[in-house]
Coordinates of C-alpha atoms and ligand atoms in Angstrom, one line a residue:
X6 CA 57.7 33.8 75.1
X7 CA 56.5 31.7 72.2
X8 CA 52.9 31.9 71.0
X9 CA 50.9 28.7 71.3
X10 CA 48.2 29.8 69.0
X11 CA 48.6 28.6 65.4
X12 CA 49.4 31.1 62.8
X13 CA 46.5 32.1 60.7
X14 CA 46.9 30.7 57.1
X15 CA 47.4 33.4 54.2
X16 CA 44.3 33.5 52.3
X17 CA 44.9 33.5 48.6
X18 CA 43.6 36.7 46.9
X19 CA 41.2 35.6 44.1
X20 CA 39.6 37.5 40.9
X21 CA 36.6 35.4 39.8
X22 CA 36.1 36.2 36.0
X23 CA 32.8 35.2 35.0
X24 CA 31.3 35.6 38.4
X25 CA 27.8 35.9 37.3
X26 CA 27.8 32.6 35.5
X27 CA 26.9 28.9 36.8
X28 CA 30.7 28.2 37.5
X29 CA 31.3 31.7 39.0
X30 CA 28.4 31.2 41.3
X31 CA 29.7 27.8 42.6
X32 CA 33.0 29.5 43.3
X33 CA 31.6 32.3 45.1
X34 CA 29.5 29.9 47.2
X35 CA 32.7 27.8 48.0
X36 CA 34.8 30.4 48.8
X37 CA 32.5 32.3 51.1
X38 CA 32.9 29.3 53.6
X39 CA 36.7 28.8 53.0
X40 CA 39.1 30.8 55.1
X41 CA 42.0 29.9 52.8
X42 CA 40.9 32.4 50.0
X43 CA 39.5 35.6 49.8
X44 CA 37.6 37.0 46.6
X45 CA 39.0 40.4 46.1
X46 CA 37.0 40.9 42.5
X47 CA 34.1 39.3 41.1
X48 CA 34.2 40.3 37.4
X49 CA 31.1 40.1 35.0
X50 CA 30.5 41.1 31.4
X51 CA 27.9 43.7 32.3
X52 CA 28.1 46.6 34.7
X53 CA 27.3 44.9 38.2
X54 CA 23.8 46.0 39.6
X55 CA 25.1 46.1 43.0
X56 CA 28.8 47.0 44.0
X57 CA 29.4 44.8 46.8
X58 CA 27.6 41.6 47.6
X59 CA 28.3 39.5 50.7
X60 CA 31.4 41.5 51.3
X61 CA 32.8 40.8 47.8
X62 CA 33.3 43.9 45.3
X63 CA 32.0 43.6 41.9
X64 CA 33.2 45.0 38.7
X65 CA 32.5 45.2 35.0
X66 CA 34.9 43.6 32.6
X67 CA 35.8 47.0 31.2
X68 CA 37.0 48.1 34.8
X69 CA 39.5 45.2 35.1
X70 CA 42.6 47.7 35.2
X71 CA 41.2 49.2 38.4
X72 CA 40.6 46.0 40.5
X73 CA 42.5 45.5 43.5
X74 CA 45.6 43.4 43.9
X75 CA 45.2 39.5 43.5
X76 CA 47.4 36.4 43.4
X77 CA 44.9 34.4 41.0
X78 CA 42.4 34.7 38.6
X79 CA 39.9 32.1 38.1
X80 CA 38.4 32.3 35.0
X81 CA 35.1 30.4 33.8
X82 CA 33.6 32.6 31.2
X83 CA 33.4 33.5 27.3
X84 CA 36.3 33.5 25.1
X85 CA 35.7 37.4 24.4
X86 CA 37.0 38.8 27.4
X87 CA 39.9 36.2 27.7
X88 CA 42.7 38.2 26.1
X89 CA 42.1 41.0 28.5
X90 CA 42.0 38.9 31.5
X91 CA 45.3 37.3 30.6
X92 CA 46.9 40.6 29.9
X93 CA 45.9 42.0 33.1
X94 CA 47.3 38.9 34.9
X95 CA 50.6 39.3 33.3
X96 CA 50.8 42.9 34.2
X97 CA 50.0 42.0 37.9
X98 CA 52.2 39.0 38.0
X99 CA 49.1 37.0 38.8
X100 CA 48.3 33.2 38.2
X101 CA 45.9 32.1 35.6
X102 CA 43.4 29.2 36.1
X103 CA 41.0 29.0 33.3
X104 CA 38.3 26.5 32.4
X105 CA 36.8 28.3 29.6
X106 CA 36.1 26.3 26.3
X107 CA 35.9 27.1 23.0
X108 CA 39.3 29.4 22.9
X109 CA 40.8 30.1 19.5
X110 CA 44.1 29.9 18.3
X111 CA 45.2 33.2 19.1
X112 CA 43.8 33.1 22.7
X113 CA 45.7 29.8 23.3
X114 CA 48.8 31.5 21.9
X115 CA 48.1 34.6 24.4
X116 CA 48.0 32.0 27.0
X117 CA 51.0 30.2 25.9
X118 CA 53.0 33.5 25.9
X119 CA 51.6 34.5 29.4
X120 CA 53.3 31.3 30.7
X121 CA 56.7 32.8 30.2
X122 CA 55.9 35.5 33.0
X123 CA 53.1 33.9 35.3
X124 CA 52.0 30.5 36.4
X125 CA 49.2 29.5 34.0
X126 CA 46.7 26.5 33.9
X127 CA 44.0 25.7 31.5
X128 CA 42.0 22.5 31.9
X129 CA 39.1 20.9 30.1
X130 CA 38.0 19.4 33.4
X131 CA 38.7 20.5 36.9
X132 CA 37.7 17.4 38.7
X133 CA 40.5 15.9 41.0
X134 CA 39.2 12.5 40.2
X135 CA 39.6 13.0 36.4
X136 CA 43.0 14.2 36.9
X137 CA 43.8 10.9 38.8
X138 CA 42.1 8.9 36.1
X139 CA 44.4 10.4 33.3
X140 CA 47.3 9.2 35.2
X141 CA 45.8 5.7 35.5
X142 CA 44.9 5.5 32.1
X143 CA 48.5 6.5 31.0
X144 CA 49.7 3.6 33.1
X145 CA 47.3 0.9 32.0
X146 CA 48.0 1.9 28.5
X147 CA 51.7 1.4 28.6
X148 CA 51.3 -1.7 30.7
X149 CA 48.7 -3.2 28.3
X150 CA 50.3 -2.5 24.6
X151 CA 48.3 -4.2 22.1
X152 CA 44.9 -4.4 24.0
X153 CA 42.1 -2.6 22.6
X154 CA 41.2 0.7 24.0
X155 CA 37.7 2.2 24.0
X156 CA 36.4 5.5 25.8
X157 CA 32.7 5.9 26.4
X158 CA 31.5 9.1 27.5
X159 CA 27.8 10.4 28.7
X160 CA 26.6 14.0 29.2
X161 CA 23.4 15.6 29.4
X162 CA 21.3 16.3 26.1
X163 CA 22.2 19.9 25.6
X164 CA 25.9 19.5 25.2
X165 CA 26.7 19.9 21.7
X166 CA 30.3 18.9 21.3
X167 CA 31.5 15.0 21.1
X168 CA 33.5 13.5 22.0
X169 CA 33.9 15.7 25.1
X170 CA 37.1 17.4 25.7
X171 CA 37.7 15.3 28.7
X172 CA 37.3 12.1 26.5
X173 CA 39.9 13.6 24.2
X174 CA 42.4 14.5 26.9
X175 CA 42.0 11.1 28.3
X176 CA 42.5 9.6 24.6
X177 CA 45.5 11.6 24.5
X178 CA 47.1 10.3 27.6
X179 CA 46.4 6.8 26.3
X180 CA 47.8 7.4 23.1
X181 CA 51.0 9.0 24.4
X182 CA 51.6 5.6 26.3
X183 CA 50.8 3.4 23.3
X184 CA 53.0 4.6 20.5
X185 CA 50.3 7.2 19.4
X186 CA 47.7 4.7 18.8
X187 CA 44.5 6.7 19.5
X188 CA 41.5 4.8 21.3
X189 CA 38.0 4.6 19.7
X190 CA 35.6 6.8 21.1
X191 CA 31.6 6.7 21.9
X192 CA 29.2 9.3 23.1
X193 CA 25.9 9.3 24.8
X194 CA 23.8 12.5 25.2
X195 CA 20.7 11.9 27.3
X196 CA 19.0 13.6 30.2
X197 CA 20.8 15.7 32.8
X198 CA 24.0 13.5 33.1
X199 CA 26.7 16.0 34.6
X200 CA 29.5 13.9 33.0
X201 CA 30.8 10.2 32.8
X202 CA 33.7 9.0 31.4
X203 CA 34.6 5.0 31.1
X204 CA 38.1 4.0 29.7
X205 CA 37.8 0.3 28.8
X206 CA 41.2 -1.8 27.9
X207 CA 40.0 -5.1 26.2
X208 CA 41.7 -8.3 25.1
X209 CA 40.8 -11.9 24.5
X210 CA 38.9 -13.3 27.8
X211 CA 39.6 -10.0 30.1
X212 CA 38.6 -6.3 30.4
X213 CA 39.9 -3.6 32.5
X214 CA 37.5 -0.5 33.0
X215 CA 38.3 2.8 34.6
X216 CA 35.4 4.8 35.5
X217 CA 34.8 8.5 36.6
X218 CA 31.1 10.0 37.4
X219 CA 30.7 13.9 38.2
X220 CA 27.4 13.9 40.4
X221 CA 27.4 17.8 40.3
X222 CA 29.2 21.0 38.8
X223 CA 30.5 21.8 42.1
X224 CA 33.1 19.4 41.8
X225 CA 34.7 21.4 39.0
X226 CA 34.7 24.5 41.2
X227 CA 36.3 22.7 44.1
X228 CA 39.0 21.6 41.7
X229 CA 39.6 24.9 40.3
X230 CA 40.0 26.3 43.9
X231 CA 42.2 23.5 45.0
X232 CA 44.6 24.2 42.1
X233 CA 44.5 28.0 42.5
X234 CA 45.6 27.8 46.0
X235 CA 48.6 25.6 44.8
X236 CA 49.4 27.8 41.8
X237 CA 49.6 31.2 43.6
X238 CA 53.2 32.1 43.9
X239 CA 54.7 29.4 41.5
X240 CA 57.6 29.8 39.0
X241 CA 56.1 30.9 35.6
X242 CA 55.1 28.0 33.4
X243 CA 52.2 25.9 32.3
X244 CA 50.8 23.6 34.7
X245 CA 48.4 20.5 34.7
X246 CA 45.8 19.7 37.5
X247 CA 47.8 16.3 37.7
X248 CA 50.9 18.4 38.8
X249 CA 48.9 20.0 41.7
X250 CA 47.1 16.8 43.3
X251 CA 49.2 17.0 46.2
X252 CA 48.6 18.6 49.7
Ligands
NAP330 N1 36.9 23.0 32.6 C1 35.8 22.5 33.5 O1 36.0 21.9 34.3 C2 34.6 23.4 33.3 C3 33.5 23.0 33.9 C4 32.2 23.8 33.6 C5 32.2 24.8 32.7 N2 33.3 25.1 31.9 C6 33.4 26.2 31.0 O2 33.5 27.5 31.6 C7 32.8 28.4 30.8 C8 31.5 28.9 31.6 O3 30.6 28.2 31.9 P1 29.3 28.4 32.8 O4 28.4 27.2 32.9 O5 29.5 29.2 34.2 O6 28.6 29.3 31.8 P2 27.6 30.7 32.0 O7 26.8 30.1 33.1 O8 27.1 30.8 30.7 O9 28.4 31.9 32.4 C9 29.3 32.4 31.6 C10 29.6 33.8 32.4 O10 30.7 34.7 31.7 C11 30.5 35.9 31.6 N3 31.2 36.5 30.8 C12 31.0 36.7 29.5 N4 32.0 37.4 29.0 C13 32.7 37.8 29.7 C14 33.6 38.9 30.0 N5 34.1 39.4 28.6 N6 34.3 39.2 31.1 C15 33.6 38.8 32.2 N7 32.8 37.8 32.2 C16 32.3 37.5 31.3 C17 29.0 36.0 31.8 O11 28.6 37.5 32.4 P3 27.1 38.1 32.3 O12 26.3 37.4 33.2 O13 27.5 39.3 32.8 O14 26.6 38.0 30.8 C18 28.6 34.7 32.4 O15 28.0 35.2 33.8 C19 32.2 27.7 29.6 O16 33.4 27.9 28.7 C20 32.1 26.2 29.9 O17 32.3 25.4 29.0 C21 34.4 24.5 32.2

């Protein structure tokens, strides 16, 4: 007789790299309340003070070769440990999701090489709203040739780089749709703004504004979990958040 109970979803096995950081902690919080994923390894730079926390096993970065099997590594850390993590994902056939900024050309090349063997996704912004915004910007830029395009971004006072990586990605999406003509950028650094991006198209007598505001860092962690669940088991290659919005 057929069972009437719905099958349990198979949980994606995650390795969180940079687990002690702000993003790592947000990911662990979200995973603890999400039955569709299971953290099998929380990895941090230094030796963990406690080996198991809330049922999650912790490892030092030097112990990476000995962690249990995982489907996807989610990395929000520092560039120093990046090459070892990517090598471990390739060795295990596991997908890589990374939001770590400041990667150098060698680290970017290592990620590119890994994409021949495993699915890989690096993004400067994991907000699902920004992924949709990028799509809308590309469409608006294609539909409004000859209009002025300006991108204004605002972030907290401690952010050093300007324009933000997200503003540059949005600018690249606009430029690709209007014959390579780059937009103008303006940056505001003030208070504790998490991240705001306005893309404006203007011509005589009218203006179109597309705006995204991130209210907290959790949106990036939620987006990373969303893409991690959809990247597991995919064909090797380089993916964008935009490619994994459905479902
Ligand atoms: N793309 C996005 O949407 C997005 C959003 C937010 C942040 N980010 C980026 O994500 C990264 C982390 O941000 P955050 O705010 O979470 O930083 P954070 O609070 O400074 O945390 C960084 C963590 O990385 C760990 N770490 C450093 N080297 C490591 C290694 N070799 N192996 C394992 N872990 C290592 C550190 O461990 P210890 O505690 O042991 O030192 C620390 O806990 C940054 O590059 C940031 O720019 C991206």
